[in-house]
Amino acid sequence: MLDGTITDIIEAQSLSLQPQHIHIYSASWGPEDDGRTVDGPGILTREAFQRGVTKGRGGLGTLFIWASGNGGLHYDDCNCDGYTNSIHTLSVGSTTRQGHVPWYSEACASTLTTTYSSGIVTDPQIVTTDLHHQCTDKHTGTSASAPLAAGMIALALEANPFLTWRDMQHLVVRASRQAQLQAEDWRTNGVGRQVSHHYGYGLLDAGLLVDLARTWLPTQPQKKCAVRVLHTPTPILPSMRVRKKVSACAGRANYIRSLEHVQVQLSLSYSRRGDLEISLTSPMGTRSTLVAIRPLDISGQGYNNWIFMSTHFWDEDPRGLWILGLENKGYYFNTGTLFRYTLLLYGTAEDMTARPTGLQVTSSACVQRDTEGPCQECNGPAHAVGRLCLPRCPPRYFNRTRQAVTAGPGRPATPALPVCSSCHFSCYTCRGSSPLDCTACPPAYTLDERLGSCSRPAPRTGRPQPTATAHPCRQRLGPAQAMALVLALLAVAFGSPLLCSVLSAGCLPPCVSPSSTRGHPSHHPRTICRLQPEDIQLGEPTCALA
């Protein structure tokens, strides 16, 4: 992917390459880590993320593991990187072997966990594979940390292949420890977990992650609660607080009891963007810095519908008073206006803090396997699913009783046993295999409780979230170019109105801000071309594919 000009199409194709075979994508690249760039994925890459977590791994969700960034020398903040702060990616930071914050490390609220990597010049670096069938002992930066985390996550999936993408993030939170990691900003959040902007929840423990994976009970479906806080222009004071009491959609189908990700979508102007520090404080008293000062960010553009994300409130109860803080950390004459502020809460209706901590039924409860390895009979009330015995069926499966078989010539008797069978592909949870047996739907789908079916989301009538920079359509496609674009998009957009919308726009991706690899803390900029939301006419598709 990184051997030429990077486009939104190429990014989306790379992140959706052979999803039937690839369960984990490890990415160590992103926008330039220069301390002044605010940029994120284009419309096709966002679509690839969404399709990955809803359709990948048979509906359990593809896992996107992301390096948090190497802009520490430039006081960069990874919450200004729309890849690392996506709820669909699992962002990984670095620590040195002594447990210090590396010089290249970026501190931000979206980092979930940490693994070892390089430090100062005299510290050992990471050994890994290299180009041309070679090895290297000089891999560095957060680029080396993300693959280490991906390997640990692969071990957890091997122990329990029925984990969803959200299950894995829950497990990573619980399998990360403060250990000997040194930082001044360690805080205890509202549910008693230690969390840091440098390290997330701490150093990822591979053994603990695997042990937890074996015994994990599936999480309930993801809920989203959007709270419109402010939509009238308000002058930004040198130090101001915007308070909002939130019910977390109580009494509705999308009620959230336990938080996962929290997003803050802001539109504001500011005379010097890097001087503005933004924070969010939860009802349980956890304060998370959404973006710290960035001395090199002298832009006067502010943030245009930019989404900040924090993982620091994980498992907290969102009901109560939320406080958004904005503070001028620079020259006193800085001015700005807050135009829009929306609080986006993600989580589940289950009280995750009430879960039992003891061991549950695991694969060791299997008392009989077939010749291929899958479990045929579990001990006690457990359900057989693949090679495992689970206390209840995971998402995309339903509980049924396999009929007893009486003994016959050359055939042993088989008792009636609880097993897990697959739901229809449109269901997240179900009571049977029919498309009319759904009890919960994947994200963005709608449940018809009367029919028991899940319907696809209606075609979007508005435009998606813009990235930091928007460009008009500059070029038109000829017939040959249009066909080439069709072929390139098929892997990502086939079956959705997006493909037809792009064709009707007839635009080539315009060039925007440079991006960089994160293979080394001292990287070089590359030209990146992305299709911007303004270049795409969304709505009803104007063409059909046979």
Coordinates of C-alpha atoms in Angstrom, one line a residue:
M1 CA 0.0 0.0 0.0
L2 CA 2.8 2.5 0.9
D3 CA 4.9 2.0 -2.3
G4 CA 3.2 4.9 -4.2
T5 CA 0.7 7.6 -4.1
I6 CA -1.8 6.9 -1.3
T7 CA -5.5 7.4 -2.2
D8 CA -8.7 6.8 -0.3
I9 CA -9.5 4.0 -2.7
I10 CA -6.2 2.3 -2.0
E11 CA -6.6 2.6 1.8
A12 CA -10.1 1.2 1.6
Q13 CA -9.0 -1.7 -0.6
S14 CA -6.1 -2.5 1.8
L15 CA -8.3 -2.5 4.8
S16 CA -10.8 -4.8 3.2
L17 CA -8.4 -7.2 1.4
Q18 CA -9.7 -10.8 1.5
P19 CA -11.7 -10.3 4.7
Q20 CA -12.9 -13.9 4.5
H21 CA -9.3 -14.9 5.3
I22 CA -7.8 -12.0 7.2
H23 CA -9.2 -11.4 10.7
I24 CA -6.7 -8.9 12.0
Y25 CA -5.3 -5.9 10.1
S26 CA -2.3 -4.2 11.7
A27 CA -1.6 -0.7 10.5
S28 CA 1.4 1.5 11.3
W29 CA 0.6 4.6 9.2
G30 CA -1.5 7.7 9.2
P31 CA -1.5 11.4 8.6
E32 CA 1.8 13.4 9.1
D33 CA 2.9 13.4 12.7
D34 CA 4.1 17.0 12.5
G35 CA 2.1 18.5 15.4
R36 CA -0.1 20.7 13.2
T37 CA -2.1 18.3 10.9
V38 CA -5.7 17.4 11.7
D39 CA -6.8 14.7 9.2
G40 CA -8.5 11.3 9.0
P41 CA -9.8 8.7 6.7
G42 CA -11.8 9.5 3.6
I43 CA -15.3 8.4 2.9
L44 CA -14.3 5.0 1.4
T45 CA -12.0 4.1 4.2
R46 CA -14.7 4.9 6.7
E47 CA -17.0 2.7 4.8
A48 CA -14.3 -0.1 4.9
F49 CA -14.0 0.3 8.7
Q50 CA -17.8 0.1 9.1
R51 CA -18.2 -2.9 6.8
G52 CA -15.3 -4.6 8.5
V53 CA -16.8 -4.5 12.0
T54 CA -20.3 -5.4 10.8
K55 CA -19.5 -8.1 8.2
G56 CA -15.9 -9.3 8.9
R57 CA -15.3 -12.7 10.6
G58 CA -18.8 -13.9 9.8
G59 CA -20.3 -10.8 11.4
L60 CA -18.2 -10.9 14.6
G61 CA -16.1 -8.0 13.3
T62 CA -12.7 -7.5 11.8
L63 CA -10.0 -6.3 14.2
F64 CA -8.1 -3.1 13.1
I65 CA -5.0 -2.6 15.3
W66 CA -3.4 0.9 14.9
A67 CA -0.2 2.5 15.9
S68 CA -0.9 5.6 17.9
G69 CA 1.7 7.8 16.2
N70 CA 5.3 9.0 16.5
G71 CA 4.8 12.8 16.7
G72 CA 5.9 13.2 20.3
L73 CA 8.9 15.3 19.3
H74 CA 6.5 17.8 17.7
Y75 CA 4.0 17.7 20.6
D76 CA 1.5 16.0 18.4
D77 CA -1.8 14.6 19.7
C78 CA -3.2 11.3 18.3
N79 CA -6.7 12.6 18.8
C80 CA -6.0 14.8 15.7
D81 CA -5.5 11.6 13.7
G82 CA -8.9 10.2 12.5
Y83 CA -7.5 6.7 12.2
T84 CA -6.2 6.2 15.7
N85 CA -9.3 7.9 17.3
S86 CA -11.9 5.8 15.4
I87 CA -14.0 3.6 17.6
H88 CA -13.4 0.8 15.1
T89 CA -9.6 0.8 15.6
L90 CA -7.7 -0.4 18.6
S91 CA -5.0 2.2 19.2
V92 CA -1.7 1.0 20.7
G93 CA 1.1 3.1 22.3
S94 CA 4.7 2.4 23.2
T95 CA 6.9 2.2 26.3
T96 CA 10.6 1.6 26.7
R97 CA 12.0 -1.5 28.4
Q98 CA 12.6 0.7 31.5
G99 CA 8.9 1.7 31.5
H100 CA 9.5 5.3 30.4
V101 CA 7.5 7.3 27.9
P102 CA 9.4 7.2 24.6
W103 CA 10.5 10.5 23.1
Y104 CA 8.3 9.8 20.0
S105 CA 5.2 8.8 21.9
E106 CA 2.0 10.9 21.4
A107 CA -0.3 11.2 24.4
C108 CA -4.1 11.2 23.7
A109 CA -7.4 9.9 25.1
S110 CA -8.0 7.4 22.3
T111 CA -5.0 5.1 23.1
L112 CA -6.3 1.9 24.6
T113 CA -3.2 -0.1 25.5
T114 CA 0.6 -0.3 25.3
T115 CA 3.4 -2.7 24.3
Y116 CA 7.2 -2.5 24.3
S117 CA 9.2 -0.7 21.6
S118 CA 12.4 1.3 21.2
G119 CA 13.6 4.1 23.4
I120 CA 16.8 6.1 23.4
V121 CA 19.7 5.3 21.0
T122 CA 21.3 2.8 23.4
D123 CA 18.1 0.8 24.0
P124 CA 17.5 -2.4 22.1
Q125 CA 15.0 -2.2 19.2
I126 CA 12.5 -4.6 17.9
V127 CA 13.4 -7.7 15.9
T128 CA 11.0 -8.5 13.1
T129 CA 10.8 -9.5 9.4
D130 CA 11.9 -7.1 6.7
L131 CA 11.7 -6.7 3.0
H132 CA 13.2 -9.2 0.5
H133 CA 12.9 -12.2 2.9
Q134 CA 15.2 -10.5 5.4
C135 CA 15.1 -9.8 9.2
T136 CA 15.8 -6.6 11.0
D137 CA 16.7 -5.8 14.6
K138 CA 16.0 -2.1 14.2
H139 CA 12.2 -1.8 14.1
T140 CA 11.2 1.2 16.2
G141 CA 8.4 3.5 17.3
T142 CA 4.7 2.7 17.7
S143 CA 4.9 1.0 14.4
A144 CA 6.5 -1.9 16.2
S145 CA 4.1 -1.8 19.1
A146 CA 0.9 -2.3 17.1
P147 CA 2.1 -5.6 15.5
L148 CA 3.0 -6.9 18.9
A149 CA -0.5 -6.2 20.2
A150 CA -1.9 -7.8 17.0
G151 CA 0.0 -11.0 17.8
M152 CA -1.3 -11.2 21.3
I153 CA -4.8 -10.6 20.0
A154 CA -4.4 -13.4 17.5
L155 CA -3.6 -15.7 20.5
A156 CA -6.8 -14.6 22.2
L157 CA -8.8 -15.3 19.1
E158 CA -7.2 -18.7 18.9
A159 CA -8.4 -19.4 22.4
N160 CA -11.9 -18.1 21.7
P161 CA -12.7 -17.5 18.0
F162 CA -16.2 -16.2 18.8
L163 CA -15.1 -12.9 20.3
T164 CA -16.6 -9.8 18.6
W165 CA -14.5 -6.7 17.8
R166 CA -16.0 -5.1 20.9
D167 CA -15.4 -8.1 23.1
M168 CA -11.7 -7.8 22.2
Q169 CA -11.6 -4.2 23.2
H170 CA -13.2 -5.1 26.5
L171 CA -10.6 -7.8 27.0
V172 CA -7.7 -5.5 26.2
V173 CA -8.9 -3.0 28.8
R174 CA -9.0 -5.7 31.4
A175 CA -5.7 -7.3 30.4
S176 CA -3.7 -4.1 30.5
R177 CA -1.9 -3.1 33.7
Q178 CA -0.1 -0.1 35.0
A179 CA 2.8 -2.3 36.0
Q180 CA 6.1 -0.3 36.1
L181 CA 5.0 2.2 33.5
Q182 CA 6.0 5.7 34.6
A183 CA 4.0 8.8 33.8
E184 CA 2.7 11.8 35.7
D185 CA -0.9 11.5 34.4
W186 CA -2.0 8.2 35.8
R187 CA -5.5 8.6 37.1
T188 CA -8.2 6.3 38.6
N189 CA -11.4 6.4 36.6
G190 CA -14.9 6.1 37.8
V191 CA -14.9 2.3 37.9
G192 CA -11.5 2.0 39.6
R193 CA -9.2 1.4 36.7
Q194 CA -5.9 3.1 36.2
V195 CA -5.7 5.0 32.9
S196 CA -3.1 7.4 31.3
H197 CA -3.1 9.5 28.1
H198 CA 0.4 8.1 27.4
Y199 CA -0.4 4.4 27.9
G200 CA -4.2 3.9 27.8
Y201 CA -4.9 1.2 30.4
G202 CA -1.3 0.1 30.6
L203 CA 1.0 -2.7 29.4
L204 CA -0.9 -5.5 27.6
D205 CA -0.4 -8.9 29.3
A206 CA -0.6 -11.6 26.7
G207 CA -1.2 -14.5 29.2
L208 CA -3.9 -12.6 31.0
L209 CA -5.5 -11.7 27.7
V210 CA -5.7 -15.3 26.6
D211 CA -7.0 -16.5 30.0
L212 CA -9.8 -13.8 29.9
A213 CA -10.6 -14.7 26.3
R214 CA -11.3 -18.3 27.2
T215 CA -13.9 -17.4 29.8
W216 CA -15.4 -14.2 28.3
L217 CA -19.2 -13.9 28.1
P218 CA -20.3 -12.1 24.9
T219 CA -21.2 -8.5 25.3
Q220 CA -24.7 -7.3 24.5
P221 CA -25.3 -5.3 21.2
Q222 CA -23.7 -1.9 20.9
K223 CA -25.9 1.1 21.7
K224 CA -25.4 4.6 20.5
C225 CA -26.9 7.7 22.2
A226 CA -26.4 11.1 20.6
V227 CA -26.9 14.2 22.7
R228 CA -27.1 17.6 20.9
V229 CA -25.6 19.9 23.5
L230 CA -25.0 23.2 21.7
H231 CA -26.0 24.3 18.2
T232 CA -25.9 28.1 18.5
P233 CA -22.7 30.2 18.0
T234 CA -21.2 30.9 21.4
P235 CA -18.0 32.9 22.0
I236 CA -15.1 30.9 23.4
L237 CA -14.0 32.5 26.7
P238 CA -10.4 32.2 27.9
S239 CA -11.6 29.4 30.2
M240 CA -15.1 28.1 29.8
R241 CA -17.2 25.0 30.7
V242 CA -20.2 23.7 28.8
R243 CA -22.4 21.6 31.1
K244 CA -25.0 19.1 30.0
K245 CA -27.0 16.7 32.2
V246 CA -27.5 13.4 30.3
S247 CA -30.0 10.6 30.7
A248 CA -28.0 8.2 28.4
C249 CA -31.3 7.6 26.4
A250 CA -33.0 6.0 29.5
G251 CA -36.3 4.6 28.7
R252 CA -35.5 4.0 25.0
A253 CA -34.1 1.1 23.0
N254 CA -30.6 2.7 22.8
Y255 CA -30.3 3.2 26.6
I256 CA -26.7 2.8 27.8
R257 CA -25.7 1.6 31.2
S258 CA -22.0 0.9 30.6
L259 CA -19.9 3.1 28.4
E260 CA -17.3 2.0 25.9
H261 CA -16.3 4.8 23.5
V262 CA -17.2 8.5 24.0
Q263 CA -17.0 10.9 21.1
V264 CA -17.2 14.7 21.1
Q265 CA -18.1 16.2 17.7
L266 CA -17.1 19.9 17.5
S267 CA -17.3 22.7 15.1
L268 CA -15.4 25.8 16.2
S269 CA -13.2 28.6 15.0
Y270 CA -10.1 29.7 16.9
S271 CA -7.4 32.2 16.0
R272 CA -4.6 29.8 16.9
R273 CA -5.9 26.2 17.0
G274 CA -3.0 24.7 18.8
D275 CA -3.4 27.0 21.9
L276 CA -6.8 25.6 22.7
E277 CA -6.9 22.7 25.2
I278 CA -10.2 20.7 25.2
S279 CA -11.2 18.3 28.0
L280 CA -14.3 16.2 28.9
T281 CA -15.3 15.3 32.5
S282 CA -17.8 12.4 33.1
P283 CA -20.5 12.2 35.7
M284 CA -18.3 9.9 37.7
G285 CA -15.6 12.5 37.8
T286 CA -13.1 11.2 35.2
R287 CA -11.4 14.0 33.3
S288 CA -10.0 13.2 29.9
T289 CA -8.0 15.6 27.8
L290 CA -9.4 15.4 24.3
V291 CA -6.6 17.5 22.8
A292 CA -3.7 19.2 24.6
I293 CA -1.8 22.2 23.4
R294 CA 0.1 21.7 20.1
P295 CA 2.7 24.6 19.9
L296 CA 3.3 24.0 16.2
D297 CA -0.4 24.1 15.2
I298 CA -0.8 27.8 14.2
S299 CA -3.9 27.2 12.0
G300 CA -6.7 29.6 12.3
Q301 CA -9.3 27.2 10.8
G302 CA -10.4 25.6 14.1
Y303 CA -12.2 22.3 13.9
N304 CA -14.9 21.5 11.3
N305 CA -17.2 18.8 12.6
W306 CA -14.1 17.0 14.0
I307 CA -14.7 14.0 16.2
F308 CA -12.5 13.5 19.3
M309 CA -12.7 10.2 21.1
S310 CA -11.9 9.0 24.6
T311 CA -11.6 5.5 26.0
H312 CA -11.1 6.7 29.6
F313 CA -14.7 6.3 30.7
W314 CA -14.9 2.6 29.8
D315 CA -17.6 0.8 31.8
E316 CA -18.7 4.0 33.6
D317 CA -22.4 4.9 34.0
P318 CA -23.0 7.9 31.6
R319 CA -26.0 9.3 33.4
G320 CA -25.5 12.6 35.0
L321 CA -23.5 15.8 34.3
W322 CA -21.0 16.0 31.5
I323 CA -18.6 19.0 31.4
L324 CA -16.8 20.1 28.2
G325 CA -13.8 22.3 29.1
L326 CA -12.2 24.7 26.6
E327 CA -9.1 26.7 27.8
N328 CA -6.8 29.1 26.1
K329 CA -3.2 28.0 26.9
G330 CA -1.6 30.6 24.6
Y331 CA -1.7 34.3 24.0
Y332 CA -4.4 36.2 25.8
F333 CA -5.8 37.8 22.6
N334 CA -6.8 34.4 21.1
T335 CA -10.5 34.4 20.1
G336 CA -12.9 31.9 18.7
T337 CA -16.5 30.7 18.4
L338 CA -18.1 27.4 19.3
F339 CA -20.7 26.6 16.7
R340 CA -21.8 23.0 17.4
Y341 CA -21.2 20.4 20.1
T342 CA -22.6 16.9 20.0
L343 CA -21.8 14.2 22.6
L344 CA -21.9 10.7 21.2
L345 CA -22.0 7.8 23.7
Y346 CA -21.4 4.2 22.8
G347 CA -21.9 1.2 25.1
T348 CA -24.2 -1.5 26.2
A349 CA -27.3 -1.8 28.4
E350 CA -25.6 -4.3 30.6
D351 CA -23.9 -3.3 33.9
M352 CA -20.4 -4.5 33.0
T353 CA -19.1 -3.8 36.5
A354 CA -21.5 -6.4 37.9
R355 CA -20.1 -9.3 35.8
P356 CA -18.7 -12.2 37.9
T357 CA -14.9 -12.3 38.0
G358 CA -14.7 -16.1 38.5
L359 CA -13.9 -18.6 35.8
Q360 CA -16.7 -19.6 33.5
V361 CA -17.2 -22.8 31.5
T362 CA -14.4 -23.2 28.9
S363 CA -13.1 -25.6 26.3
S364 CA -11.9 -27.8 29.1
A365 CA -15.5 -28.8 29.7
C366 CA -15.7 -30.7 26.4
V367 CA -16.1 -34.4 27.1
Q368 CA -16.4 -35.7 23.5
R369 CA -15.0 -34.4 20.2
D370 CA -15.4 -35.6 16.7
T371 CA -12.4 -36.6 14.5
E372 CA -12.0 -33.0 13.2
G373 CA -11.8 -31.4 16.7
P374 CA -15.2 -29.7 17.2
C375 CA -16.9 -30.5 20.5
Q376 CA -19.8 -32.9 20.3
E377 CA -20.7 -33.0 24.0
C378 CA -20.1 -30.6 26.9
N379 CA -20.0 -31.3 30.6
G380 CA -23.0 -29.8 32.5
P381 CA -25.2 -27.1 31.1
A382 CA -22.6 -25.6 28.7
H383 CA -23.3 -25.2 25.0
A384 CA -21.1 -26.8 22.3
V385 CA -20.0 -24.3 19.6
G386 CA -17.0 -25.2 17.5
R387 CA -14.1 -26.4 19.7
L388 CA -15.5 -24.7 22.8
C389 CA -18.0 -25.2 25.5
L390 CA -19.6 -21.8 26.4
P391 CA -22.1 -20.9 29.2
R392 CA -24.3 -19.2 26.5
C393 CA -24.2 -18.8 22.8
P394 CA -22.2 -15.9 21.4
P395 CA -23.6 -13.2 19.0
R396 CA -24.7 -14.6 15.6
Y397 CA -25.6 -17.9 17.3
F398 CA -28.7 -19.2 19.0
N399 CA -29.3 -21.9 21.6
R400 CA -31.0 -25.1 20.5
T401 CA -31.2 -28.6 21.7
R402 CA -29.8 -31.3 19.4
Q403 CA -32.1 -34.2 19.2
A404 CA -31.2 -37.5 20.9
V405 CA -30.2 -40.4 18.7
T406 CA -30.9 -43.9 19.8
A407 CA -28.3 -46.6 19.4
G408 CA -28.3 -48.8 16.4
P409 CA -26.1 -51.3 14.6
G410 CA -22.6 -49.7 14.7
R411 CA -24.0 -46.4 16.0
P412 CA -23.7 -45.3 19.6
A413 CA -26.6 -43.5 21.3
T414 CA -26.3 -39.7 21.4
P415 CA -28.2 -37.8 24.2
A416 CA -30.1 -34.6 23.6
L417 CA -27.5 -31.8 24.1
P418 CA -27.5 -28.0 24.1
V419 CA -25.6 -26.6 21.1
C420 CA -25.2 -23.2 19.3
S421 CA -26.4 -22.8 15.7
S422 CA -25.9 -19.9 13.4
C423 CA -28.3 -17.1 13.1
H424 CA -29.4 -15.7 9.8
F425 CA -26.6 -13.3 8.5
S426 CA -28.8 -10.2 9.0
C427 CA -29.2 -10.8 12.8
Y428 CA -26.8 -10.0 15.6
T429 CA -28.7 -12.2 18.1
C430 CA -31.6 -14.4 17.3
R431 CA -33.9 -17.2 18.5
G432 CA -33.7 -19.2 15.3
S433 CA -32.1 -19.5 11.9
S434 CA -34.8 -17.6 10.0
P435 CA -34.4 -13.9 9.0
L436 CA -37.6 -13.4 11.0
D437 CA -36.0 -14.7 14.2
C438 CA -33.8 -11.7 15.0
T439 CA -33.8 -10.3 18.5
A440 CA -31.0 -7.7 18.0
C441 CA -29.4 -6.2 14.9
P442 CA -25.9 -5.2 13.9
P443 CA -24.9 -1.5 14.3
A444 CA -26.8 0.8 11.9
Y445 CA -29.5 -1.8 11.2
T446 CA -33.0 -1.4 12.5
L447 CA -35.0 -4.1 14.4
D448 CA -38.7 -4.6 13.5
E449 CA -39.8 -6.2 16.8
R450 CA -43.2 -7.2 15.3
L451 CA -41.7 -9.1 12.4
G452 CA -38.4 -10.0 14.1
S453 CA -36.3 -8.8 11.2
C454 CA -33.4 -6.5 10.7
S455 CA -33.5 -4.0 7.9
R456 CA -30.6 -2.2 6.2
P457 CA -30.1 1.5 6.9
A458 CA -31.9 3.8 4.5
P459 CA -29.8 5.6 1.9
R460 CA -28.2 8.6 3.5
T461 CA -29.7 12.0 2.4
G462 CA -27.0 14.2 4.1
R463 CA -23.3 14.3 3.7
P464 CA -21.0 12.4 5.9
Q465 CA -18.6 14.0 8.4
P466 CA -16.0 16.1 6.6
T467 CA -12.3 15.7 7.4
A468 CA -10.3 18.7 8.4
T469 CA -9.7 19.9 4.8
A470 CA -12.3 19.9 2.1
H471 CA -11.6 20.3 -1.6
P472 CA -14.0 20.8 -4.6
C473 CA -14.2 18.4 -7.5
R474 CA -11.4 19.3 -9.8
Q475 CA -11.4 16.7 -12.5
R476 CA -14.0 14.7 -14.5
L477 CA -13.7 11.1 -15.4
G478 CA -13.7 9.9 -19.0
P479 CA -15.2 6.5 -19.8
A480 CA -12.0 4.6 -19.4
Q481 CA -11.2 6.3 -16.1
A482 CA -14.7 5.6 -14.9
M483 CA -14.4 1.9 -15.6
A484 CA -11.0 1.8 -13.8
L485 CA -12.6 3.5 -10.9
V486 CA -15.5 1.0 -10.9
L487 CA -13.0 -2.0 -10.8
A488 CA -11.1 -0.3 -7.9
L489 CA -14.2 0.3 -5.9
L490 CA -15.9 -3.0 -6.3
A491 CA -14.1 -4.7 -3.4
V492 CA -15.2 -2.0 -1.0
A493 CA -18.5 -0.6 -2.2
F494 CA -20.3 -3.4 -4.1
G495 CA -23.8 -3.7 -3.0
S496 CA -24.1 -0.2 -1.6
P497 CA -25.3 3.1 -3.0
L498 CA -21.8 4.5 -2.4
L499 CA -20.4 3.1 -5.7
C500 CA -23.1 4.7 -7.8
S501 CA -22.8 8.0 -5.9
V502 CA -19.1 8.1 -6.7
L503 CA -19.7 7.4 -10.3
S504 CA -22.4 10.0 -10.6
A505 CA -20.0 12.5 -9.0
G506 CA -17.4 11.6 -11.7
C507 CA -14.5 12.9 -9.6
L508 CA -11.0 11.9 -9.3
P509 CA -9.7 12.0 -5.7
P510 CA -8.1 15.5 -5.1
C511 CA -4.8 15.7 -3.3
V512 CA -4.9 16.8 0.3
S513 CA -2.5 17.0 3.2
P514 CA 0.5 14.6 3.2
S515 CA 0.5 11.3 5.2
S516 CA 3.3 9.3 6.5
T517 CA 4.3 5.8 7.4
R518 CA 5.1 5.1 11.0
G519 CA 7.9 2.6 10.3
H520 CA 10.4 5.0 12.0
P521 CA 9.9 8.0 14.2
S522 CA 11.7 10.1 11.6
H523 CA 9.5 9.5 8.6
H524 CA 9.1 11.3 5.4
P525 CA 5.9 12.9 4.0
R526 CA 4.0 11.3 1.1
T527 CA 1.4 12.8 -1.1
I528 CA -2.0 11.4 -0.2
C529 CA -5.0 11.7 -2.4
R530 CA -8.4 11.2 -0.9
L531 CA -12.0 11.5 -2.2
Q532 CA -13.6 14.1 0.0
P533 CA -17.3 14.0 1.1
E534 CA -17.9 17.2 -0.9
D535 CA -16.9 15.4 -4.0
I536 CA -19.6 12.7 -3.6
Q537 CA -23.3 13.2 -4.3
L538 CA -25.0 10.9 -1.8
G539 CA -28.6 9.9 -2.0
E540 CA -30.5 7.4 -4.1
P541 CA -28.2 5.5 -6.5
T542 CA -28.6 6.5 -10.1
C543 CA -27.3 3.2 -11.5
A544 CA -27.7 -0.5 -10.9
L545 CA -25.2 -3.4 -11.0
A546 CA -26.3 -6.7 -12.3

